CSV table of C-alpha atoms in Angstrom, one decimal:
chain,number,residue,atom,x,y,z
A,59,MET,CA,0.0,0.0,0.0
A,60,ILE,CA,1.3,3.5,-0.9
A,61,ARG,CA,1.4,5.7,2.2
A,62,VAL,CA,0.7,9.4,2.0
A,63,PHE,CA,1.2,11.5,5.1
A,64,SER,CA,-0.8,14.7,5.7
A,65,ILE,CA,1.1,17.8,6.9
A,66,ASN,CA,-1.2,17.7,10.0
A,67,VAL,CA,0.5,14.5,10.9
A,68,VAL,CA,4.0,15.1,9.7
A,69,LEU,CA,4.6,18.7,10.6
A,70,SER,CA,1.7,20.2,12.6
A,71,LEU,CA,1.7,17.3,15.1
A,72,PHE,CA,5.3,17.3,16.0
A,73,ALA,CA,5.3,21.1,16.0
A,74,MET,CA,2.5,21.2,18.6
A,75,VAL,CA,4.0,18.4,20.7
A,76,SER,CA,7.4,20.2,20.7
A,77,LEU,CA,5.8,23.5,21.7
A,78,ALA,CA,3.9,21.8,24.5
A,79,GLN,CA,7.1,20.3,25.8
A,80,THR,CA,9.1,23.5,25.6
A,81,PRO,CA,8.8,26.0,28.6
A,82,ALA,CA,7.9,29.5,27.4
A,83,SER,CA,10.8,31.0,29.3
A,84,THR,CA,13.6,29.0,27.6
A,85,THR,CA,15.6,30.0,24.6
A,86,ALA,CA,17.1,26.5,24.1
A,87,ASP,CA,15.9,24.4,21.2
A,88,HIS,CA,14.4,21.0,21.9
A,89,PRO,CA,15.0,18.1,19.6
A,90,GLY,CA,12.4,17.7,16.8
A,91,ASN,CA,11.6,16.4,13.3
A,92,HIS,CA,12.7,18.5,10.4
A,93,GLY,CA,11.3,18.4,6.9
A,94,MET,CA,13.8,19.1,4.1
A,95,PHE,CA,13.8,19.2,0.3
A,96,ILE,CA,16.4,17.2,-1.6
A,97,VAL,CA,18.0,18.7,-4.7
A,98,GLY,CA,21.0,17.8,-6.9
A,99,GLU,CA,22.2,14.8,-8.7
A,100,ASP,CA,26.0,14.3,-8.6
A,101,ASN,CA,26.0,16.2,-5.3
A,102,LEU,CA,23.0,16.1,-3.0
A,103,PHE,CA,21.8,19.0,-0.9
A,104,VAL,CA,18.9,19.2,1.6
A,105,ILE,CA,17.0,22.4,2.3
A,106,HIS,CA,15.1,22.9,5.6
A,107,MET,CA,11.5,23.8,5.6
A,108,PRO,CA,11.5,26.8,8.0
A,109,MET,CA,8.7,28.3,10.2
A,110,PHE,CA,8.4,31.8,11.6
A,111,THR,CA,5.9,30.3,14.0
A,112,ASN,CA,7.9,27.6,15.8
A,113,GLY,CA,11.1,28.2,17.7
A,114,MET,CA,12.9,24.9,16.6
A,115,HIS,CA,12.2,25.7,13.0
A,116,MET,CA,13.1,29.4,12.8
A,117,TYR,CA,16.2,28.5,10.7
A,118,GLN,CA,17.1,28.8,7.1
A,119,MET,CA,19.5,25.9,6.4
A,120,ALA,CA,21.0,24.0,3.5
A,121,LEU,CA,23.3,21.0,3.9
A,122,ARG,CA,25.4,19.0,1.5
A,123,VAL,CA,24.7,15.4,2.3
A,124,SER,CA,25.2,11.8,1.1
A,125,LEU,CA,23.0,8.8,1.0
A,126,PRO,CA,23.9,5.1,0.8
A,127,ALA,CA,24.9,4.0,-2.7
A,128,GLU,CA,21.7,2.1,-3.4
A,129,GLN,CA,19.4,5.0,-2.5
A,130,THR,CA,21.7,7.5,-4.2
A,131,SER,CA,21.5,5.7,-7.6
A,132,ARG,CA,17.7,5.2,-7.3
A,133,TYR,CA,17.2,8.9,-6.3
A,134,GLN,CA,19.4,10.1,-9.2
A,135,ALA,CA,17.3,8.1,-11.6
A,136,LEU,CA,14.1,9.6,-10.2
A,137,ARG,CA,15.6,13.1,-10.2
A,138,GLN,CA,16.7,12.8,-13.8
A,139,ALA,CA,13.2,11.7,-14.8
A,140,ASN,CA,11.5,14.4,-12.6
A,141,PRO,CA,13.8,17.5,-12.6
A,142,GLN,CA,11.2,19.7,-11.0
A,143,LYS,CA,9.8,17.3,-8.3
A,144,ALA,CA,10.0,18.4,-4.7
A,145,PHE,CA,11.6,15.3,-3.2
A,146,ASN,CA,11.4,15.5,0.5
A,147,LEU,CA,12.7,13.8,3.7
A,148,ILE,CA,12.0,14.0,7.4
A,149,ASN,CA,14.2,12.6,10.2
A,150,ILE,CA,12.4,9.6,11.8
A,151,GLY,CA,10.5,10.0,15.0
A,152,ASN,CA,13.0,8.4,17.3
A,153,ASN,CA,16.0,10.2,15.7
A,154,ARG,CA,15.2,13.8,16.7
A,155,PHE,CA,17.8,16.6,16.9
A,156,THR,CA,18.1,20.4,17.0
A,157,LEU,CA,19.4,22.4,14.1
A,158,PRO,CA,22.2,24.0,16.3
A,159,GLU,CA,23.4,20.4,16.8
A,160,VAL,CA,23.8,20.2,13.1
A,161,LYS,CA,25.7,23.5,12.9
A,162,SER,CA,28.1,22.5,15.8
A,163,ARG,CA,28.6,19.1,14.1
A,164,SER,CA,27.3,17.3,17.2
A,165,VAL,CA,24.9,15.6,14.7
A,166,THR,CA,26.6,14.5,11.5
A,167,GLN,CA,24.2,11.7,10.5
A,168,PHE,CA,20.5,11.0,11.0
A,169,ALA,CA,17.9,8.5,9.8
A,170,ALA,CA,15.1,9.7,7.6
A,171,THR,CA,12.0,8.8,5.6
A,172,ILE,CA,12.3,9.9,2.0
A,173,PHE,CA,9.1,10.9,0.1
A,174,ASP,CA,8.3,10.9,-3.6
A,175,GLY,CA,7.6,14.6,-3.8
A,176,TYR,CA,5.7,17.2,-1.8
A,177,SER,CA,2.5,19.2,-2.4
A,178,ASN,CA,1.1,22.4,-1.1
A,179,GLU,CA,-2.4,20.8,-1.3
A,180,GLY,CA,-4.2,20.3,2.0
A,181,GLY,CA,-1.9,22.6,3.8
A,182,GLY,CA,1.1,20.6,2.7
A,183,THR,CA,1.3,16.9,2.0
A,184,PRO,CA,4.3,14.6,1.4
A,185,GLY,CA,4.0,12.1,-1.4
A,186,ALA,CA,4.3,8.3,-1.1
A,187,VAL,CA,7.2,6.9,0.9
A,188,LEU,CA,10.1,5.9,-1.2
A,189,TRP,CA,12.4,4.6,1.6
A,190,ASP,CA,12.2,4.4,5.4
A,191,ASN,CA,15.0,4.6,7.9
A,192,VAL,CA,17.7,5.8,5.4
A,193,PRO,CA,21.0,7.0,6.9
A,194,VAL,CA,21.7,10.6,5.8
A,195,THR,CA,25.3,11.8,6.3
A,196,ILE,CA,25.9,15.5,6.6
A,197,GLU,CA,29.0,16.4,4.6
A,198,ASP,CA,28.9,20.2,5.0
A,199,VAL,CA,26.7,23.0,6.4
A,200,VAL,CA,26.3,25.4,3.5
A,201,VAL,CA,23.6,27.8,4.8
A,202,PHE,CA,22.7,28.3,8.4
A,203,ARG,CA,21.0,31.3,10.0
A,204,HIS,CA,18.3,31.8,12.6
A,205,PHE,CA,15.6,34.3,11.7
A,206,ASN,CA,16.4,37.6,13.5
A,207,PHE,CA,13.1,39.4,14.3
A,208,SER,CA,14.9,42.7,14.9
A,209,ILE,CA,16.1,42.8,11.3
A,210,GLU,CA,13.7,44.0,8.6
A,211,SER,CA,13.3,42.4,5.2
A,212,PRO,CA,15.8,43.8,2.7
A,213,GLU,CA,14.5,46.4,0.3
A,214,ASN,CA,15.0,44.1,-2.7
A,215,LEU,CA,14.7,40.3,-3.1
A,216,ASN,CA,17.8,38.5,-2.0
A,217,TYR,CA,18.7,34.9,-2.9
A,218,VAL,CA,21.4,32.5,-1.8
A,219,ILE,CA,23.3,30.7,-4.5
A,220,PHE,CA,25.2,27.5,-3.7
A,221,GLY,CA,26.1,24.2,-5.3
A,222,SER,CA,29.0,22.0,-6.4
A,223,GLY,CA,30.6,21.2,-9.7
A,224,ASP,CA,28.3,22.0,-12.6
A,225,GLU,CA,25.2,22.1,-10.4
A,226,ALA,CA,23.9,25.3,-8.8
A,227,PHE,CA,20.8,26.1,-6.7
A,228,MET,CA,19.2,29.3,-5.5
A,229,ILE,CA,17.0,29.8,-2.4
A,230,HIS,CA,15.1,32.9,-1.4
A,231,TYR,CA,16.6,34.7,1.6
A,232,MET,CA,13.7,34.8,4.1
A,233,ALA,CA,13.8,37.6,6.8
A,234,ARG,CA,10.3,38.4,8.2
A,235,ASP,CA,6.8,37.1,8.2
A,236,PRO,CA,5.1,37.1,5.7
A,237,SER,CA,7.6,35.6,3.3
A,238,PHE,CA,7.9,32.7,0.9
A,239,GLN,CA,10.2,29.7,0.4
A,240,HIS,CA,11.5,29.4,-3.1
A,241,ILE,CA,14.0,26.8,-4.3
A,242,MET,CA,15.4,26.8,-7.9
A,243,ALA,CA,17.8,24.7,-9.8
A,244,LEU,CA,19.9,26.9,-12.1
A,245,GLY,CA,20.5,26.0,-15.7
A,246,ALA,CA,24.2,26.7,-15.3
A,247,VAL,CA,26.6,27.8,-12.7
A,248,PRO,CA,27.2,31.6,-12.8
A,249,ASP,CA,30.6,32.1,-14.5
A,250,TRP,CA,31.4,34.9,-12.0
A,251,LEU,CA,31.5,32.6,-9.0
A,252,SER,CA,34.5,30.5,-8.1
A,253,ALA,CA,34.1,26.8,-7.2
A,254,ASP,CA,34.8,27.7,-3.5
A,255,GLN,CA,32.3,30.5,-3.5
A,256,LEU,CA,29.7,28.1,-4.9
A,257,LEU,CA,30.4,25.5,-2.3
A,258,GLY,CA,30.3,28.1,0.5
A,259,GLY,CA,27.2,29.9,-0.8
A,260,VAL,CA,26.8,33.6,-1.6
A,261,THR,CA,23.9,36.0,-1.3
A,262,VAL,CA,22.8,38.2,-4.2
A,263,GLU,CA,20.5,41.2,-4.3
A,264,LEU,CA,18.2,41.4,-7.3
A,265,GLN,CA,18.1,44.9,-8.6
A,266,GLY,CA,14.6,46.4,-9.0
A,267,MET,CA,12.8,43.5,-7.4
A,268,PRO,CA,11.1,44.8,-4.2
A,269,SER,CA,10.9,42.3,-1.5
A,270,GLY,CA,7.5,43.5,-0.1
A,271,GLN,CA,5.4,42.0,-2.9
A,272,ILE,CA,4.5,38.5,-1.7
A,273,GLY,CA,2.9,36.5,-4.6
A,274,CYS,CA,1.7,33.0,-4.8
A,275,ALA,CA,4.1,31.9,-7.5
A,276,SER,CA,7.7,32.5,-8.4
A,277,PRO,CA,8.4,36.2,-8.9
A,278,LEU,CA,11.4,35.5,-11.2
A,279,LEU,CA,9.9,35.5,-14.7
A,280,ALA,CA,12.8,37.1,-16.7
A,281,ASP,CA,15.7,35.2,-18.2
A,282,THR,CA,18.3,37.6,-16.7
A,283,TYR,CA,18.6,39.9,-13.7
A,284,LEU,CA,21.2,42.3,-12.6
A,285,VAL,CA,22.3,41.4,-9.1
A,286,ASN,CA,24.6,42.9,-6.4
A,287,PHE,CA,27.0,40.4,-5.0
A,288,GLU,CA,26.4,40.4,-1.2
A,289,GLY,CA,24.5,43.6,-1.6
A,290,ARG,CA,27.5,45.5,-3.0
A,291,SER,CA,26.5,48.0,-5.7
A,292,ASP,CA,30.1,48.1,-6.8
A,293,LEU,CA,30.0,44.4,-7.6
A,294,SER,CA,27.1,44.0,-10.0
A,295,GLU,CA,26.8,40.9,-12.2
A,296,THR,CA,24.3,39.4,-14.6
A,297,LEU,CA,22.4,36.4,-13.3
A,298,ASP,CA,21.3,34.1,-16.1
A,299,LEU,CA,18.2,32.1,-15.3
A,300,THR,CA,17.9,30.5,-18.7
A,301,GLY,CA,16.9,26.9,-18.1
A,302,ALA,CA,16.3,27.4,-14.4
A,303,LEU,CA,13.6,25.3,-12.8
A,304,THR,CA,11.5,26.1,-9.7
A,305,ILE,CA,11.5,23.0,-7.5
A,306,TRP,CA,9.5,24.5,-4.7
A,307,TYR,CA,7.5,27.7,-4.0
A,308,SER,CA,5.3,28.2,-1.0
A,309,THR,CA,3.9,30.7,1.4
A,310,GLY,CA,2.3,28.0,3.5
A,311,ASN,CA,3.4,24.9,5.4
A,312,LEU,CA,3.4,26.8,8.7
A,313,LEU,CA,6.1,29.2,7.4
A,314,ASN,CA,4.0,32.3,8.1
A,315,ALA,CA,1.5,32.9,11.0
A,316,SER,CA,-1.1,33.2,8.3
A,317,ASP,CA,-0.7,32.0,4.7
A,318,PRO,CA,-1.3,34.9,2.4
A,319,CYS,CA,-2.1,32.5,-0.4
A,320,SER,CA,-4.6,30.2,1.5
A,321,GLN,CA,-8.0,30.0,0.1
């Protein structure tokens, strides 16, 4: 039987349980379950599903990871056949951890259930289970930042570009509620980034793209944009999005206190 899990079971439930177990006065994270999207082929990356509404998930995070050989080859075949599918994983119930433990390298491996896609329908629903109890090894922490509620959203849209080899990905830099999570696979690595910059991740500001306009689909409709490297107007480059694919776009899934795109 194909198993499909509702977001109310997979995300809302563990979010509510975690909040109930966490004293209101503490700033320390408690271990939990974390949904993440999987991207890449030759090199695999997972991208955390953040929430402005739950302390343990108030993080924007991207990790370079590896899976066992069997799951890697099977995933690569699925990714090649479905380049835009939002493959997803969640660490299993008895293997909870905090995201600061990942950053500090206290946690370098965890067991996960991997799902055949993810949908915004029904408030967010993982697809069928592909594999249970798969060991995921964290090779590198590429992006890690806690939301800072004293810092306003930037004037223009900012995105973080990262990847490895000839694969590059771009995720929207989220700052304040309301916002959106946007994950893209670029058609080519920007030629103005070095291999090490790509591995480490860089932030670019999109000129003339105000951040305050929250839509219900990707705001990036042009083939090219002028961007400021790390917000520096003296380092402007052309970002070519020809052949880029949106793997995930959402304003829901408990990211915001209220989903501006809910019906």
